[in-house]
Amino acid sequence: MDCIFCKIVAGEIPSNKVYEDEKILVFKDINPCAPVHNVIIPKEHILSCADDITEDNVDIIAYIFTKIPHIAKLSGLEDGYRIVNNCGENGAQTVKHIHFHLIGGEKLSEKLN
Ligand code: AMP
Ligand code: ZN
């Protein structure tokens, strides 16, 4: 499959790993928008939040959220952070493998964009 994030999972494209277990991978964003900017992905390919989360795969999304506090701690984000999901064309989703941006390391703007 021609998916950058699947290739990262497979080790075909290098990444700067922050956390990995059997279900998810977290790596540093190649183009960070804040002092800390990590990308959290399920290892299984799910396209986006739009129509692709089903009863069969929703457990991995819940799993990601149970792991976020640990990943945030590993990332040095004790004072808070932002989780962002870009979804679809108008949501500016550029990689079509569902992912959550974990952003922080400074006081973020109250405005989202
Ligand atoms: P989005 O725009 O929400 O689809 O986010 C995709 C994110 O993946 C962007 O912030 C990119 O900078 C990041 N990205 C794309 N390719 C790579 C890569 N090879 N390694 C790390 N981050 C990447
Ligand atoms: Zn993929």
mmCIF file of C-alpha atoms and ligand atoms in Angstrom:
data_model
loop_
_atom_site.group_PDB
_atom_site.id
_atom_site.type_symbol
_atom_site.label_atom_id
_atom_site.label_comp_id
_atom_site.label_asym_id
_atom_site.label_seq_id
_atom_site.Cartn_x
_atom_site.Cartn_y
_atom_site.Cartn_z
ATOM 1 C CA MET A 1 0.000 0.000 0.000
ATOM 2 C CA ASP A 2 1.337 3.413 -0.880
ATOM 3 C CA CYS A 3 0.994 4.918 2.600
ATOM 4 C CA ILE A 4 3.866 6.817 4.225
ATOM 5 C CA PHE A 5 2.769 5.920 7.739
ATOM 6 C CA CYS A 6 2.373 2.210 6.907
ATOM 7 C CA LYS A 7 5.910 2.391 5.517
ATOM 8 C CA ILE A 8 7.124 3.965 8.757
ATOM 9 C CA VAL A 9 5.421 1.142 10.697
ATOM 10 C CA ALA A 10 7.108 -1.407 8.422
ATOM 11 C CA GLY A 11 10.504 0.272 8.913
ATOM 12 C CA GLU A 12 10.770 1.109 5.197
ATOM 13 C CA ILE A 13 10.935 4.831 5.977
ATOM 14 C CA PRO A 14 12.954 5.970 9.012
ATOM 15 C CA SER A 15 11.301 7.868 11.833
ATOM 16 C CA ASN A 16 12.321 9.382 15.119
ATOM 17 C CA LYS A 17 10.394 7.076 17.453
ATOM 18 C CA VAL A 18 9.067 8.321 20.761
ATOM 19 C CA TYR A 19 6.960 5.313 21.771
ATOM 20 C CA GLU A 20 6.018 1.983 20.261
ATOM 21 C CA ASP A 21 4.025 -1.036 21.313
ATOM 22 C CA GLU A 22 2.249 -3.822 19.452
ATOM 23 C CA LYS A 23 -0.669 -1.569 18.442
ATOM 24 C CA ILE A 24 0.576 1.983 18.049
ATOM 25 C CA LEU A 25 3.594 4.042 17.060
ATOM 26 C CA VAL A 26 4.539 7.566 18.045
ATOM 27 C CA PHE A 27 7.223 9.527 16.217
ATOM 28 C CA LYS A 28 8.416 13.111 15.943
ATOM 29 C CA ASP A 29 6.733 15.144 13.249
ATOM 30 C CA ILE A 30 9.179 15.958 10.469
ATOM 31 C CA ASN A 31 7.826 19.514 10.288
ATOM 32 C CA PRO A 32 7.081 20.510 13.885
ATOM 33 C CA CYS A 33 4.692 23.368 14.634
ATOM 34 C CA ALA A 34 5.722 23.659 18.306
ATOM 35 C CA PRO A 35 8.720 22.686 20.481
ATOM 36 C CA VAL A 36 7.110 19.250 20.920
ATOM 37 C CA HIS A 37 5.147 17.814 18.002
ATOM 38 C CA ASN A 38 4.649 14.071 17.890
ATOM 39 C CA VAL A 39 2.417 11.997 15.642
ATOM 40 C CA ILE A 40 0.436 9.121 17.153
ATOM 41 C CA ILE A 41 -0.740 6.417 14.756
ATOM 42 C CA PRO A 42 -2.377 3.023 14.994
ATOM 43 C CA LYS A 43 -0.218 0.410 13.258
ATOM 44 C CA GLU A 44 -3.271 -0.779 11.371
ATOM 45 C CA HIS A 45 -4.230 1.334 8.395
ATOM 46 C CA ILE A 46 -7.386 3.339 9.042
ATOM 47 C CA LEU A 47 -8.011 6.144 6.599
ATOM 48 C CA SER A 48 -9.565 8.955 8.616
ATOM 49 C CA CYS A 49 -12.093 9.958 11.255
ATOM 50 C CA ALA A 50 -14.650 10.681 8.565
ATOM 51 C CA ASP A 51 -16.264 7.296 7.898
ATOM 52 C CA ASP A 52 -13.593 4.789 8.724
ATOM 53 C CA ILE A 53 -13.955 4.231 12.446
ATOM 54 C CA THR A 54 -16.312 1.306 12.924
ATOM 55 C CA GLU A 55 -17.386 -1.013 15.700
ATOM 56 C CA ASP A 56 -14.678 -3.388 14.467
ATOM 57 C CA ASN A 57 -11.754 -0.973 14.805
ATOM 58 C CA VAL A 58 -12.883 1.579 17.406
ATOM 59 C CA ASP A 59 -10.931 -0.208 20.147
ATOM 60 C CA ILE A 60 -7.643 1.034 18.720
ATOM 61 C CA ILE A 61 -8.856 4.636 18.893
ATOM 62 C CA ALA A 62 -9.860 4.162 22.531
ATOM 63 C CA TYR A 63 -6.502 2.481 23.156
ATOM 64 C CA ILE A 64 -4.651 5.498 21.774
ATOM 65 C CA PHE A 65 -6.481 7.759 24.195
ATOM 66 C CA THR A 66 -5.688 5.515 27.155
ATOM 67 C CA LYS A 67 -1.987 5.786 26.205
ATOM 68 C CA ILE A 68 -1.881 9.537 25.632
ATOM 69 C CA PRO A 69 -1.080 10.452 29.269
ATOM 70 C CA HIS A 70 1.924 8.115 29.230
ATOM 71 C CA ILE A 71 3.080 9.383 25.832
ATOM 72 C CA ALA A 72 2.648 12.991 26.992
ATOM 73 C CA LYS A 73 4.784 12.267 30.055
ATOM 74 C CA LEU A 74 7.471 10.665 27.875
ATOM 75 C CA SER A 75 7.329 13.765 25.687
ATOM 76 C CA GLY A 76 7.854 16.106 28.648
ATOM 77 C CA LEU A 77 4.398 17.636 28.405
ATOM 78 C CA GLU A 78 3.546 17.757 32.133
ATOM 79 C CA ASP A 79 1.931 21.180 31.835
ATOM 80 C CA GLY A 80 -0.590 20.319 29.156
ATOM 81 C CA TYR A 81 -0.795 19.737 25.456
ATOM 82 C CA ARG A 82 -3.073 19.732 22.459
ATOM 83 C CA ILE A 83 -4.355 16.718 20.541
ATOM 84 C CA VAL A 84 -5.287 17.463 16.930
ATOM 85 C CA ASN A 85 -6.853 15.307 14.255
ATOM 86 C CA ASN A 86 -7.040 16.708 10.752
ATOM 87 C CA CYS A 87 -9.819 14.984 8.872
ATOM 88 C CA GLY A 88 -10.419 15.018 5.140
ATOM 89 C CA GLU A 89 -9.806 17.605 2.467
ATOM 90 C CA ASN A 90 -11.044 20.730 4.251
ATOM 91 C CA GLY A 91 -9.519 19.513 7.508
ATOM 92 C CA ALA A 92 -6.126 19.614 5.755
ATOM 93 C CA GLN A 93 -5.412 15.916 6.242
ATOM 94 C CA THR A 94 -2.348 15.306 4.091
ATOM 95 C CA VAL A 95 -1.550 11.722 5.148
ATOM 96 C CA LYS A 96 -4.453 9.356 4.633
ATOM 97 C CA HIS A 97 -3.675 7.149 7.627
ATOM 98 C CA ILE A 98 -5.480 8.299 10.744
ATOM 99 C CA HIS A 99 -3.223 10.088 13.208
ATOM 100 C CA PHE A 100 -3.330 12.381 16.183
ATOM 101 C CA HIS A 101 -0.916 15.269 16.557
ATOM 102 C CA LEU A 102 0.412 15.677 20.097
ATOM 103 C CA ILE A 103 1.554 19.270 20.362
ATOM 104 C CA GLY A 104 3.042 21.292 23.212
ATOM 105 C CA GLY A 105 6.189 22.376 24.968
ATOM 106 C CA GLU A 106 5.012 25.988 25.160
ATOM 107 C CA LYS A 107 1.837 27.913 26.000
ATOM 108 C CA LEU A 108 -0.295 27.361 22.909
ATOM 109 C CA SER A 109 -2.576 29.931 21.397
ATOM 110 C CA GLU A 110 -6.209 29.819 22.559
ATOM 111 C CA LYS A 111 -7.153 30.217 18.914
ATOM 112 C CA LEU A 112 -7.010 26.954 16.994
ATOM 113 C CA ASN A 113 -5.798 28.611 13.809
HETATM 114 P P1 AMP B 1 -1.805 15.910 8.499
HETATM 115 O O1 AMP B 1 -1.539 17.181 7.759
HETATM 116 O O2 AMP B 1 -2.734 16.055 9.663
HETATM 117 O O3 AMP B 1 -2.196 14.777 7.572
HETATM 118 O O4 AMP B 1 -0.438 15.524 9.188
HETATM 119 C C1 AMP B 1 0.558 14.780 8.588
HETATM 120 C C2 AMP B 1 1.801 15.094 9.367
HETATM 121 O O5 AMP B 1 2.768 14.112 9.078
HETATM 122 C C3 AMP B 1 2.411 16.450 8.989
HETATM 123 O O6 AMP B 1 2.491 17.250 10.172
HETATM 124 C C4 AMP B 1 3.784 16.081 8.444
HETATM 125 O O7 AMP B 1 4.785 17.003 8.801
HETATM 126 C C5 AMP B 1 4.020 14.719 9.053
HETATM 127 N N1 AMP B 1 4.878 13.850 8.291
HETATM 128 C C6 AMP B 1 4.774 13.544 6.965
HETATM 129 N N2 AMP B 1 5.741 12.678 6.615
HETATM 130 C C7 AMP B 1 6.455 12.423 7.731
HETATM 131 C C8 AMP B 1 7.601 11.609 8.026
HETATM 132 N N3 AMP B 1 8.188 10.856 7.085
HETATM 133 N N4 AMP B 1 8.064 11.595 9.290
HETATM 134 C C9 AMP B 1 7.479 12.341 10.248
HETATM 135 N N5 AMP B 1 6.408 13.114 10.047
HETATM 136 C C10 AMP B 1 5.903 13.170 8.807
HETATM 137 ZN ZN ZN B 2 -1.282 3.447 6.297
#
